[in-house]
CSV table of C-alpha atoms and ligand atoms in Angstrom, one decimal:
chain,number,residue,atom,x,y,z
A,220,MET,CA,-13.2,-17.8,7.9
A,221,CYS,CA,-12.0,-21.9,7.4
A,222,TYR,CA,-15.2,-23.8,6.8
A,223,ASP,CA,-14.9,-26.4,9.7
A,224,TYR,CA,-14.2,-23.3,12.5
A,225,LEU,CA,-18.4,-23.5,12.2
A,226,TYR,CA,-18.2,-27.4,13.4
A,227,ARG,CA,-15.1,-27.2,15.6
A,228,TYR,CA,-16.5,-24.3,17.7
A,229,TYR,CA,-20.2,-25.4,17.6
A,230,ALA,CA,-20.5,-26.6,20.4
A,231,LYS,CA,-18.9,-23.4,22.1
A,232,PHE,CA,-21.3,-21.5,20.2
A,233,SER,CA,-24.0,-19.1,21.7
A,234,GLU,CA,-27.7,-20.1,20.3
A,235,GLU,CA,-28.7,-16.5,18.7
A,236,GLY,CA,-25.4,-16.9,16.4
A,237,PHE,CA,-24.3,-19.2,13.8
A,238,LYS,CA,-25.8,-22.0,15.7
A,239,LYS,CA,-29.2,-20.5,14.9
A,240,ILE,CA,-28.7,-19.6,10.7
A,241,MET,CA,-26.9,-23.1,10.6
A,242,SER,CA,-30.0,-24.6,11.7
A,243,ASN,CA,-32.7,-22.5,10.1
A,244,GLY,CA,-31.0,-21.2,7.2
A,245,THR,CA,-29.9,-22.5,4.2
A,246,ASN,CA,-26.0,-24.5,4.8
A,247,CYS,CA,-24.3,-24.8,1.7
A,248,ARG,CA,-21.4,-27.0,3.1
A,249,ASN,CA,-19.3,-27.8,0.1
A,250,THR,CA,-18.9,-23.6,-1.2
A,251,GLN,CA,-15.3,-23.1,-2.8
A,252,TYR,CA,-13.3,-20.5,-4.4
A,253,ASN,CA,-12.7,-21.4,-8.1
A,254,TYR,CA,-10.0,-19.6,-9.2
A,255,ILE,CA,-6.1,-18.7,-7.6
A,256,PRO,CA,-5.5,-16.4,-5.9
A,257,THR,CA,-7.2,-16.5,-3.0
A,258,PHE,CA,-6.2,-12.9,-1.4
A,259,THR,CA,-9.1,-10.6,0.7
A,260,GLY,CA,-9.2,-8.3,-2.7
A,261,PRO,CA,-9.9,-11.3,-5.4
A,262,GLY,CA,-12.2,-12.5,-2.9
A,263,HIS,CA,-14.7,-9.2,-1.7
A,264,ALA,CA,-14.5,-8.8,-5.8
A,265,SER,CA,-15.7,-12.4,-6.6
A,266,ILE,CA,-18.2,-12.5,-4.3
A,267,TYR,CA,-19.8,-9.2,-4.9
A,268,THR,CA,-19.8,-9.8,-9.2
A,269,GLY,CA,-20.4,-13.6,-9.6
A,270,THR,CA,-17.5,-13.6,-11.8
A,271,THR,CA,-13.2,-14.1,-11.1
A,272,PRO,CA,-10.9,-12.3,-11.5
A,273,SER,CA,-10.2,-12.8,-15.0
A,274,ASN,CA,-13.2,-10.5,-15.3
A,275,HIS,CA,-14.2,-8.2,-12.8
A,276,GLY,CA,-10.2,-7.6,-12.6
A,277,ILE,CA,-9.3,-8.1,-9.2
A,278,ILE,CA,-6.1,-10.5,-9.4
A,279,ALA,CA,-4.4,-9.4,-6.0
A,280,ASN,CA,-4.5,-7.4,-3.2
A,281,ASP,CA,-1.5,-5.3,-5.0
A,282,TRP,CA,0.4,-6.0,-7.9
A,283,HIS,CA,2.9,-4.7,-10.5
A,284,ASP,CA,1.2,-1.9,-12.7
A,285,ARG,CA,2.7,-1.9,-16.0
A,286,LYS,CA,1.8,0.8,-16.7
A,287,THR,CA,3.6,3.7,-14.5
A,288,ASN,CA,6.3,0.5,-13.5
A,289,LYS,CA,5.0,0.2,-9.8
A,290,GLU,CA,3.0,-1.4,-7.1
A,291,LYS,CA,-0.8,-0.9,-7.4
A,292,ASN,CA,-3.1,-2.0,-4.7
A,293,CYS,CA,-6.4,-3.2,-5.7
A,294,VAL,CA,-8.5,0.2,-3.9
A,295,GLY,CA,-5.9,2.5,-4.5
A,296,ASP,CA,-6.8,5.8,-6.7
A,297,ILE,CA,-4.0,9.4,-6.2
A,298,ASN,CA,-7.1,10.9,-7.9
A,299,TYR,CA,-8.4,10.6,-4.4
A,300,ILE,CA,-7.9,12.6,-0.6
A,301,SER,CA,-9.7,10.8,2.6
A,302,THR,CA,-12.7,11.9,3.9
A,303,GLY,CA,-13.0,11.8,7.7
A,304,SER,CA,-9.3,12.5,8.1
A,305,ASN,CA,-6.1,14.0,6.9
A,306,THR,CA,-4.1,10.7,6.2
A,307,LYS,CA,-3.3,9.1,2.6
A,308,ASN,CA,-5.4,6.1,4.5
A,309,GLY,CA,-8.2,7.5,2.0
A,310,GLN,CA,-7.1,7.6,-1.4
A,311,CYS,CA,-9.1,5.0,-2.3
A,312,SER,CA,-11.9,4.1,-5.3
A,313,PRO,CA,-13.2,1.0,-6.8
A,314,LEU,CA,-12.2,2.2,-10.0
A,315,ASN,CA,-9.5,-1.1,-10.4
A,316,LEU,CA,-13.3,-2.9,-10.3
A,317,LYS,CA,-14.0,-3.8,-14.3
A,318,ALA,CA,-17.6,-5.2,-13.5
A,319,LEU,CA,-20.5,-4.0,-11.9
A,320,THR,CA,-21.6,-5.4,-8.2
A,321,ILE,CA,-24.5,-7.2,-7.1
A,322,THR,CA,-24.9,-3.6,-5.1
A,323,ASP,CA,-24.2,-1.6,-8.6
A,324,GLN,CA,-27.3,-3.6,-10.7
A,325,LEU,CA,-29.2,-2.7,-7.2
A,326,LYS,CA,-29.0,0.9,-6.9
A,327,LEU,CA,-28.8,0.7,-11.2
A,328,THR,CA,-32.5,-0.6,-11.1
A,329,TYR,CA,-33.8,1.2,-8.0
A,330,PRO,CA,-32.2,4.4,-7.2
A,331,THR,CA,-34.1,4.5,-3.6
A,332,SER,CA,-32.8,1.6,-2.6
A,333,LYS,CA,-30.0,2.1,-0.4
A,334,VAL,CA,-26.3,0.5,-0.1
A,335,ILE,CA,-24.2,0.9,2.4
A,336,SER,CA,-20.6,-1.1,2.9
A,337,ILE,CA,-18.3,-1.0,6.5
A,338,SER,CA,-15.3,-2.9,7.0
A,339,ILE,CA,-11.8,-2.8,8.8
A,340,LYS,CA,-10.5,-2.8,6.1
A,341,ASN,CA,-11.0,-0.5,2.9
A,342,ARG,CA,-11.1,-3.4,0.2
A,343,GLY,CA,-13.2,-5.3,2.3
A,344,ALA,CA,-15.7,-1.9,2.4
A,345,ILE,CA,-15.2,-0.7,-1.2
A,346,LEU,CA,-15.1,-3.8,-3.5
A,347,PRO,CA,-18.7,-5.3,-1.8
A,348,GLY,CA,-20.1,-1.7,-1.7
A,349,GLY,CA,-19.2,-1.5,-5.8
A,350,HIS,CA,-19.3,2.4,-7.5
A,351,LYS,CA,-22.3,4.2,-6.7
A,352,SER,CA,-22.9,3.1,-2.9
A,353,ASP,CA,-24.4,5.4,-0.6
A,354,GLY,CA,-22.1,5.1,1.9
A,355,THR,CA,-18.5,3.1,2.0
A,356,TYR,CA,-16.6,3.5,5.7
A,357,TRP,CA,-13.7,1.9,6.8
A,358,LEU,CA,-11.2,2.2,9.2
A,359,ASP,CA,-8.1,4.4,9.2
A,360,GLN,CA,-5.7,2.4,11.3
A,361,ALA,CA,-3.4,6.2,11.7
A,362,THR,CA,-7.1,7.5,13.4
A,363,GLY,CA,-8.3,5.1,15.0
A,364,ASP,CA,-11.8,7.1,13.1
A,365,PHE,CA,-14.0,5.2,10.2
A,366,ILE,CA,-12.8,7.1,6.7
A,367,THR,CA,-14.4,7.2,3.3
A,368,SER,CA,-12.8,9.2,-0.3
A,369,THR,CA,-14.0,12.0,-1.7
A,370,TYR,CA,-14.7,9.6,-4.3
A,371,TYR,CA,-18.0,8.6,-2.1
A,372,THR,CA,-18.6,12.0,-0.4
A,373,LYS,CA,-16.5,14.9,0.5
A,374,GLU,CA,-18.2,14.6,4.1
A,375,LEU,CA,-19.2,12.1,6.4
A,376,PRO,CA,-23.1,12.1,7.6
A,377,ASN,CA,-23.5,13.2,10.8
A,378,TRP,CA,-23.7,9.9,12.6
A,379,LEU,CA,-20.5,8.6,11.9
A,380,LYS,CA,-18.7,11.8,12.4
A,381,ASN,CA,-20.9,11.5,16.4
A,382,PHE,CA,-19.6,7.4,16.3
A,383,ASN,CA,-16.1,8.7,15.8
A,384,ASP,CA,-15.9,11.2,18.1
A,385,GLN,CA,-16.6,8.6,21.3
A,386,LYS,CA,-12.8,7.6,20.6
A,387,MET,CA,-13.7,4.2,20.9
A,388,PRO,CA,-10.1,2.4,19.7
A,389,GLU,CA,-8.0,4.4,22.1
A,390,LYS,CA,-10.6,2.9,25.3
A,391,TYR,CA,-11.2,-0.7,24.1
A,392,MET,CA,-7.2,-1.1,23.9
A,393,ASN,CA,-6.8,0.3,27.7
A,394,GLN,CA,-8.8,-2.7,28.5
A,395,THR,CA,-7.0,-6.5,29.1
A,396,TRP,CA,-8.0,-9.4,26.3
A,397,ASN,CA,-8.8,-12.3,28.6
A,398,THR,CA,-11.0,-15.1,27.1
A,399,LEU,CA,-14.5,-14.9,26.8
A,400,LEU,CA,-14.9,-18.5,28.7
A,401,PRO,CA,-12.4,-20.2,31.3
A,402,ILE,CA,-9.2,-20.9,28.7
A,403,GLU,CA,-9.2,-24.7,29.8
A,404,SER,CA,-12.1,-25.5,28.0
A,405,TYR,CA,-10.4,-24.4,24.5
A,406,SER,CA,-10.2,-27.4,23.8
A,407,GLU,CA,-10.9,-27.5,20.5
A,408,SER,CA,-7.0,-25.3,19.9
A,409,SER,CA,-3.8,-25.8,21.1
A,410,SER,CA,-1.8,-25.0,23.8
A,411,ASP,CA,-1.5,-20.9,24.4
A,412,ASN,CA,1.8,-20.4,24.8
A,413,SER,CA,3.3,-22.4,20.8
A,414,PRO,CA,6.1,-21.6,18.8
A,415,TYR,CA,4.0,-21.1,16.1
A,416,GLU,CA,2.5,-17.9,17.2
A,417,GLU,CA,3.6,-14.7,16.0
A,418,LEU,CA,4.2,-11.3,19.5
A,419,ILE,CA,1.9,-8.4,17.7
A,420,PHE,CA,0.3,-7.1,20.9
A,421,GLY,CA,3.8,-6.3,22.6
A,422,ASN,CA,4.1,-9.4,24.6
A,423,SER,CA,6.7,-11.7,25.9
A,424,THR,CA,4.5,-14.9,25.3
A,425,PRO,CA,1.8,-15.3,22.4
A,426,THR,CA,-0.9,-15.7,25.7
A,427,PHE,CA,-3.8,-14.6,27.8
A,428,PRO,CA,-4.3,-12.0,29.3
A,429,TYR,CA,-3.4,-9.7,26.7
A,430,THR,CA,-3.5,-6.2,27.8
A,431,PHE,CA,-1.3,-4.0,25.4
A,432,THR,CA,0.8,-1.8,27.9
A,433,LYS,CA,4.4,-2.2,26.1
A,434,LEU,CA,2.6,-0.6,22.8
A,435,ASP,CA,2.4,3.3,22.1
A,436,GLU,CA,-0.7,5.1,21.2
A,437,THR,CA,-0.1,4.5,17.5
A,438,GLU,CA,1.1,0.7,17.9
A,439,LYS,CA,-2.4,0.7,19.8
A,440,LEU,CA,-4.2,1.9,17.2
A,441,LYS,CA,-2.9,-0.3,14.7
A,442,ALA,CA,-3.0,-3.4,16.9
A,443,PHE,CA,-6.4,-2.7,17.4
A,444,SER,CA,-7.2,-4.2,14.4
A,445,ALA,CA,-6.1,-7.4,15.4
A,446,THR,CA,-8.6,-7.6,18.0
A,447,PRO,CA,-12.2,-8.5,18.7
A,448,PHE,CA,-12.4,-5.5,20.2
A,449,ALA,CA,-12.7,-4.4,16.4
A,450,ASN,CA,-15.4,-6.7,15.5
A,451,THR,CA,-17.5,-5.0,18.3
A,452,HIS,CA,-16.5,-1.6,16.6
A,453,LEU,CA,-17.1,-2.5,13.6
A,454,LEU,CA,-20.1,-4.2,14.6
A,455,ASN,CA,-21.8,-0.9,16.5
A,456,ALA,CA,-21.0,0.9,13.3
A,457,SER,CA,-23.3,-1.2,11.3
A,458,ILE,CA,-25.8,-1.0,13.8
A,459,GLU,CA,-25.6,2.9,13.8
A,460,ALA,CA,-25.8,2.8,9.9
A,461,ILE,CA,-28.7,0.5,10.3
A,462,LYS,CA,-30.7,2.8,12.2
A,463,ASN,CA,-29.5,6.6,10.7
A,464,GLU,CA,-30.1,5.4,7.4
A,465,GLN,CA,-33.1,4.2,8.1
A,466,LEU,CA,-31.7,0.5,6.6
A,467,GLY,CA,-35.1,-1.8,5.3
A,468,LYS,CA,-37.5,0.6,5.5
A,469,HIS,CA,-37.6,1.9,2.0
A,470,ASN,CA,-40.0,1.6,-0.7
A,471,THR,CA,-37.0,-1.3,-2.4
A,472,PRO,CA,-34.5,-3.1,-1.2
A,473,ASP,CA,-31.8,-1.8,0.9
A,474,PHE,CA,-28.2,-3.4,1.3
A,475,LEU,CA,-25.6,-3.9,4.1
A,476,CYS,CA,-22.3,-5.2,3.4
A,477,VAL,CA,-20.3,-5.6,6.7
A,478,SER,CA,-16.8,-7.6,6.8
A,479,PHE,CA,-15.1,-8.5,9.5
A,480,SER,CA,-11.1,-8.2,9.0
A,481,SER,CA,-9.8,-8.6,12.0
A,482,THR,CA,-10.3,-13.0,11.9
A,483,ASP,CA,-8.0,-12.4,9.4
A,484,ILE,CA,-5.6,-9.9,10.4
A,485,LEU,CA,-5.2,-12.0,14.0
A,486,GLY,CA,-5.1,-15.3,12.1
A,487,HIS,CA,-1.8,-14.1,9.9
A,488,ALA,CA,-0.3,-13.9,13.2
A,489,TYR,CA,-1.7,-16.9,15.5
A,490,GLY,CA,-3.0,-19.2,13.0
A,491,PRO,CA,-6.5,-21.3,12.7
A,492,GLN,CA,-5.3,-23.8,15.9
A,493,SER,CA,-4.6,-20.6,18.0
A,494,ILE,CA,-7.0,-20.5,21.2
A,495,GLU,CA,-6.7,-16.4,20.4
A,496,ILE,CA,-8.8,-17.0,16.9
A,497,GLU,CA,-11.3,-19.6,18.6
A,498,ASP,CA,-11.7,-16.8,21.1
A,499,MET,CA,-12.2,-14.3,18.3
A,500,TYR,CA,-14.8,-16.3,16.2
A,501,LEU,CA,-16.9,-17.5,19.8
A,502,ARG,CA,-17.3,-13.7,20.4
A,503,LEU,CA,-18.1,-13.3,16.8
A,504,ASP,CA,-20.7,-15.6,17.2
A,505,LEU,CA,-22.0,-12.6,20.0
A,506,GLU,CA,-22.0,-10.0,17.4
A,507,ILE,CA,-23.2,-11.8,14.8
A,508,ALA,CA,-26.3,-12.7,17.0
A,509,LYS,CA,-26.7,-9.2,18.3
A,510,LEU,CA,-27.0,-8.0,14.1
A,511,LEU,CA,-29.9,-10.3,13.7
A,512,SER,CA,-31.5,-9.4,16.7
A,513,THR,CA,-30.8,-5.6,15.6
A,514,ILE,CA,-32.5,-6.2,12.2
A,515,GLU,CA,-35.2,-8.3,13.5
A,516,ASN,CA,-35.9,-4.9,15.9
A,517,GLU,CA,-35.3,-2.1,13.4
A,518,VAL,CA,-36.5,-4.1,10.4
A,519,GLY,CA,-38.9,-6.6,11.1
A,520,LYS,CA,-38.1,-10.5,11.5
A,521,ASN,CA,-39.2,-12.2,8.7
A,522,GLU,CA,-38.1,-8.9,6.8
A,523,TYR,CA,-34.8,-9.7,6.0
A,524,THR,CA,-32.2,-12.2,4.5
A,525,LEU,CA,-28.4,-12.4,4.9
A,526,PHE,CA,-25.6,-14.6,3.6
A,527,ILE,CA,-22.0,-15.2,5.4
A,528,THR,CA,-19.5,-16.4,3.8
A,529,ALA,CA,-15.6,-15.7,3.3
A,530,ASP,CA,-12.8,-14.3,1.0
A,531,HIS,CA,-10.8,-17.0,1.7
A,532,ALA,CA,-10.1,-20.0,4.6
A,533,VAL,CA,-6.0,-20.5,5.3
A,534,VAL,CA,-3.6,-22.9,5.7
A,535,PRO,CA,-2.4,-24.6,8.8
A,536,VAL,CA,1.3,-22.7,10.0
A,537,PRO,CA,3.7,-24.4,7.1
A,538,GLN,CA,6.2,-25.2,10.7
A,539,LEU,CA,3.4,-27.1,12.5
A,540,LEU,CA,3.0,-29.0,9.0
A,541,ILE,CA,6.8,-29.6,9.1
A,542,ASP,CA,7.2,-31.1,12.6
A,543,GLN,CA,4.3,-33.5,12.5
A,544,GLN,CA,6.2,-34.9,8.9
A,545,LEU,CA,2.9,-33.5,7.0
A,546,PRO,CA,3.0,-31.8,3.5
A,547,GLY,CA,4.2,-28.2,3.5
A,548,GLY,CA,6.7,-25.7,4.3
A,549,TYR,CA,7.7,-22.9,2.9
A,550,PHE,CA,9.0,-21.2,-0.7
A,551,PHE,CA,11.7,-18.5,0.0
A,552,PHE,CA,11.5,-17.4,-3.9
A,553,GLU,CA,15.0,-14.7,-3.0
A,554,LYS,CA,17.8,-17.4,-4.2
A,555,PRO,CA,15.9,-19.0,-6.9
A,556,LEU,CA,15.0,-15.9,-7.9
A,557,LYS,CA,18.4,-14.2,-8.9
A,558,ASN,CA,19.7,-17.6,-10.4
A,559,LEU,CA,16.6,-16.8,-13.2
A,560,ARG,CA,17.6,-13.6,-13.5
A,561,ASP,CA,21.0,-14.6,-14.0
A,562,SER,CA,20.2,-17.5,-16.7
A,563,CYS,CA,18.2,-14.9,-18.6
A,564,VAL,CA,21.7,-12.4,-19.0
A,565,GLN,CA,23.3,-16.1,-19.6
A,566,LYS,CA,20.6,-16.7,-22.1
A,567,PHE,CA,19.2,-13.2,-23.8
A,568,GLY,CA,22.1,-10.6,-22.9
A,569,PHE,CA,20.2,-9.0,-20.0
A,570,ASP,CA,17.6,-9.7,-17.0
A,571,CYS,CA,14.5,-9.9,-19.0
A,572,ILE,CA,12.4,-9.7,-15.4
A,573,LEU,CA,10.7,-6.4,-14.4
A,574,ASN,CA,8.8,-8.0,-11.4
A,575,GLU,CA,7.7,-11.1,-9.1
A,576,SER,CA,4.7,-10.7,-7.3
A,577,ASN,CA,2.0,-12.9,-6.1
A,578,ASN,CA,3.5,-15.4,-7.9
A,579,ASN,CA,3.2,-13.6,-11.6
A,580,ILE,CA,6.9,-13.3,-13.0
A,581,TYR,CA,6.6,-9.9,-15.4
A,582,ILE,CA,8.6,-9.4,-17.9
A,583,ASP,CA,10.4,-6.4,-19.4
A,584,LYS,CA,8.5,-6.5,-22.7
A,585,GLN,CA,9.8,-2.9,-24.3
A,586,LYS,CA,13.2,-4.3,-23.7
A,587,LEU,CA,12.3,-6.9,-25.8
A,588,LYS,CA,11.3,-5.2,-28.1
A,589,ILE,CA,14.4,-2.9,-28.9
A,590,LYS,CA,16.6,-6.5,-28.8
A,591,ASP,CA,14.7,-8.2,-31.2
A,592,ILE,CA,13.8,-11.1,-28.8
A,593,ASN,CA,10.4,-13.0,-29.1
A,594,ILE,CA,8.1,-13.0,-26.2
A,595,THR,CA,7.1,-17.0,-26.4
A,596,VAL,CA,10.8,-17.6,-26.2
A,597,VAL,CA,11.7,-15.9,-23.2
A,598,GLN,CA,8.4,-17.0,-21.6
A,599,ASN,CA,8.8,-20.9,-22.8
A,600,TYR,CA,12.4,-20.6,-21.3
A,601,ILE,CA,11.4,-19.3,-17.6
A,602,LYS,CA,9.2,-21.5,-17.7
A,603,GLU,CA,11.1,-24.3,-18.0
A,604,GLN,CA,13.8,-23.0,-15.7
A,605,LEU,CA,10.7,-22.7,-13.1
A,606,LYS,CA,9.5,-26.2,-13.9
A,607,LEU,CA,13.3,-27.4,-12.4
A,608,ILE,CA,13.0,-25.6,-8.8
A,609,SER,CA,11.7,-27.6,-5.9
A,610,ASN,CA,8.0,-27.5,-4.7
A,611,ILE,CA,7.2,-25.4,-8.0
A,612,LYS,CA,3.6,-27.7,-9.0
A,613,ASN,CA,2.8,-25.7,-12.0
A,614,VAL,CA,4.0,-23.3,-14.3
A,615,TYR,CA,2.3,-21.7,-16.9
A,616,THR,CA,2.8,-18.6,-19.5
A,617,ALA,CA,0.3,-16.1,-20.4
A,618,GLU,CA,-0.4,-17.5,-23.7
A,619,GLU,CA,-1.2,-20.3,-22.7
A,620,LEU,CA,-3.8,-19.6,-20.3
A,621,GLU,CA,-4.7,-17.1,-23.0
A,622,ASN,CA,-5.2,-20.4,-25.6
A,623,SER,CA,-6.6,-22.9,-23.7
A,624,GLU,CA,-10.1,-24.0,-23.8
A,625,GLN,CA,-11.2,-26.0,-20.8
A,626,ALA,CA,-8.5,-27.5,-18.7
A,627,ASP,CA,-7.2,-29.8,-16.2
A,628,TYR,CA,-8.6,-28.0,-12.5
A,629,TRP,CA,-5.8,-26.7,-11.2
A,630,LYS,CA,-4.9,-25.4,-14.5
A,631,ASN,CA,-8.5,-23.5,-14.9
A,632,LEU,CA,-8.0,-22.5,-11.3
A,633,VAL,CA,-5.1,-20.1,-12.9
A,634,LYS,CA,-7.0,-19.2,-15.9
A,635,SER,CA,-9.4,-17.9,-13.9
A,636,GLY,CA,-7.4,-15.6,-12.0
A,637,TYR,CA,-4.8,-13.9,-14.8
A,638,GLN,CA,-6.8,-11.2,-16.5
A,639,LYS,CA,-4.3,-10.0,-19.5
A,640,VAL,CA,-3.2,-6.3,-18.9
A,641,GLU,CA,-3.5,-6.9,-14.8
A,642,SER,CA,-1.4,-10.4,-14.6
A,643,GLY,CA,2.1,-11.8,-15.0
A,644,ASP,CA,3.4,-13.6,-17.8
A,645,ILE,CA,4.4,-16.3,-16.2
A,646,ILE,CA,2.6,-17.9,-13.1
A,647,PHE,CA,3.6,-20.2,-10.9
A,648,THR,CA,1.7,-22.3,-8.6
A,649,LEU,CA,3.0,-24.4,-5.4
A,650,GLU,CA,2.9,-27.9,-3.3
A,651,PRO,CA,0.0,-27.7,-1.0
A,652,GLY,CA,1.3,-26.6,2.6
A,653,PHE,CA,3.7,-24.8,1.1
A,654,LEU,CA,3.6,-20.4,1.8
A,655,PRO,CA,5.9,-17.9,-0.5
A,656,TYR,CA,8.0,-15.8,1.3
A,657,TYR,CA,10.9,-13.5,-0.4
A,658,LYS,CA,13.5,-14.6,2.7
A,659,ASP,CA,13.5,-16.9,5.5
A,660,THR,CA,12.9,-15.4,8.5
A,661,LYS,CA,12.2,-16.4,12.2
A,662,LYS,CA,9.1,-13.7,11.5
A,663,ASN,CA,8.2,-15.8,8.2
A,664,ARG,CA,8.3,-19.3,9.9
A,665,GLN,CA,5.4,-18.0,12.5
A,666,GLY,CA,1.9,-17.5,11.6
A,667,THR,CA,0.4,-18.2,7.9
A,668,SER,CA,-1.7,-16.5,5.0
A,669,HIS,CA,-3.4,-17.9,2.0
A,670,GLY,CA,-4.0,-17.7,-1.8
A,671,SER,CA,-3.9,-21.3,-3.3
A,672,GLY,CA,-5.9,-23.1,-4.9
A,673,TYR,CA,-6.2,-26.1,-2.5
A,674,SER,CA,-8.6,-27.0,-0.3
A,675,TYR,CA,-7.6,-25.6,3.1
A,676,ASP,CA,-7.8,-22.4,1.3
A,677,THR,CA,-10.4,-22.4,-1.3
A,678,HIS,CA,-13.2,-24.4,1.4
A,679,VAL,CA,-15.2,-21.3,3.1
A,680,PRO,CA,-18.5,-21.0,4.6
A,681,LEU,CA,-21.6,-20.5,3.1
A,682,LEU,CA,-24.8,-19.9,5.2
A,683,TRP,CA,-28.1,-18.2,4.1
A,684,TYR,CA,-30.7,-17.0,6.5
A,685,GLY,CA,-34.4,-15.2,6.6
A,686,LYS,CA,-36.8,-14.0,4.2
A,687,ASN,CA,-37.8,-16.9,1.2
A,688,ILE,CA,-34.4,-18.8,2.4
A,689,PRO,CA,-35.0,-22.6,2.9
A,690,GLN,CA,-34.0,-24.8,6.1
A,691,GLN,CA,-31.6,-27.5,4.3
A,692,GLU,CA,-28.3,-28.2,3.6
A,693,VAL,CA,-26.7,-28.6,0.4
A,694,TYR,CA,-23.7,-30.7,0.1
A,695,ARG,CA,-23.4,-30.2,-4.1
A,696,LYS,CA,-20.3,-28.0,-4.9
A,697,ILE,CA,-21.2,-24.2,-5.1
A,698,GLU,CA,-18.5,-21.8,-6.3
A,699,ILE,CA,-17.9,-18.3,-4.8
A,700,THR,CA,-19.7,-16.7,-7.7
A,701,ASP,CA,-22.8,-18.4,-7.5
A,702,ILE,CA,-24.0,-15.8,-4.4
A,703,THR,CA,-24.3,-12.9,-6.4
A,704,ALA,CA,-25.9,-15.4,-9.2
A,705,THR,CA,-28.7,-16.1,-6.6
A,706,LEU,CA,-29.0,-12.4,-5.0
A,707,THR,CA,-30.1,-12.0,-8.3
A,708,HIS,CA,-32.9,-13.5,-8.1
A,709,ILE,CA,-33.7,-13.3,-4.4
A,710,LEU,CA,-33.7,-9.0,-5.6
A,711,ASN,CA,-35.9,-9.5,-8.8
A,712,LEU,CA,-33.1,-7.9,-10.8
A,713,ALA,CA,-30.3,-8.7,-14.0
A,714,LYS,CA,-27.4,-10.1,-13.9
A,715,PRO,CA,-24.7,-7.8,-13.2
A,716,SER,CA,-22.0,-7.2,-16.2
A,717,MET,CA,-19.5,-9.8,-15.8
A,718,THR,CA,-21.5,-12.6,-13.4
A,719,THR,CA,-20.9,-16.4,-14.4
A,720,GLY,CA,-21.8,-18.1,-11.7
A,721,GLU,CA,-25.2,-20.3,-11.5
A,722,PRO,CA,-27.6,-19.7,-8.8
A,723,ILE,CA,-27.9,-21.8,-6.2
A,724,LEU,CA,-31.9,-23.3,-7.0
A,725,GLU,CA,-32.4,-25.1,-3.7
A,726,ILE,CA,-32.6,-21.8,-2.2
A,727,LEU,CA,-34.6,-20.5,-4.8
A,728,GLU,CA,-37.2,-23.1,-5.9
A,729,ASN,CA,-37.8,-25.1,-2.1
A,730,LYS,CA,-39.0,-21.2,-0.7
B,1445,LIG,ZN1,-4.8,-12.1,4.7
């Protein structure tokens, strides 16, 4: 969620959702991510551990694993299987997360507290819920059911089984998605039939109304996650969790983590200027209003504290930037990477590059050892070659990142996202407005993504509301790792193991 959505869509929000939180709670208007890359896995991990990937180890969503020489997923774990389906979508655990979360700290301190975490995406549920949750659930896109993994439990709770038995995703996908308000009134967004939008719902144009009739049953379940229906479904599951797990009714605090993934999934295809994204947020506003009223009914009006933020924001579609003559574009790595590999062969007698992922280059250290070539020489050589490529802004070697003390702003962002076991040997960043892809395809020139250290990716909303939260706006810069540092004091806990953020004093001292 981009920070400006709060204001771009403000006039169309209801009175009981974002508006109520913004006008009665604390609005940290200058909240920034403090590392690169701004992806979903690192985002959730950093919010809930109060530290950066350099410490918690979630350096991307997927990256190259040196041990196995294969791709590794931030929450993938083949030692566990699905609970709640027969697919492989439950082969997950939080064991790549090397730091304690605020939810872990709560469970460690007060075993009677309950932690429930739920999301459409597995990483959106697993990383917030931490290592000790009482229930961590995500949607199996193959079955449409909420599942978990045997890391947590061998059986779903009855309330979730009953919820799944309603088979709502299939029913939703037989409905039509039309705009909440008359489509002419979406003046905050660009026109509906836009060349920058990807076709993901089987229609011939990216326009309302969406009927999903051209998709088969499997495709429908997959596409479900990109619709506003999935937010409704997730919210309804969260409400079942509140009621059935008796959240807020124990002697010690309970913690509910809800991560709405569909805004990201739809956003990748449609971009932040689309009517589709605006409509999804107007509907999400109503879901949030429903969540507040449920908690107020079930737990009590002044008996809960809530924060809302985003795991990253997003860049406008780069093709739109190009067409409007703004800085930005695409970085297609296929050719430059081939040239780089060829030049390594010329220079060192073999291709030293094992893998490139997330702008990290992994060097074949074993081969270097056999050939008795110094890694620093290779790192520096690749760095110099990368620096010659247009639209690459900065290049850092692992050695530089490990040895530098406080550096300049951009280097610090990379340093905070670098972890010596998991990250590559050379990390580069692109000029602002650029998205990296391997190949130049039509699909890659539609829709958008995120991951950089620039404000369009790092500036996110941060709203606090409820018990002991003062009504105020904070303009001082807040870093994303400050959330857990603040929650630590709201919950009267000791700091989780690696929390490096600082508490937001405006919230704690003004209550
Ligand atoms: Zn994304």
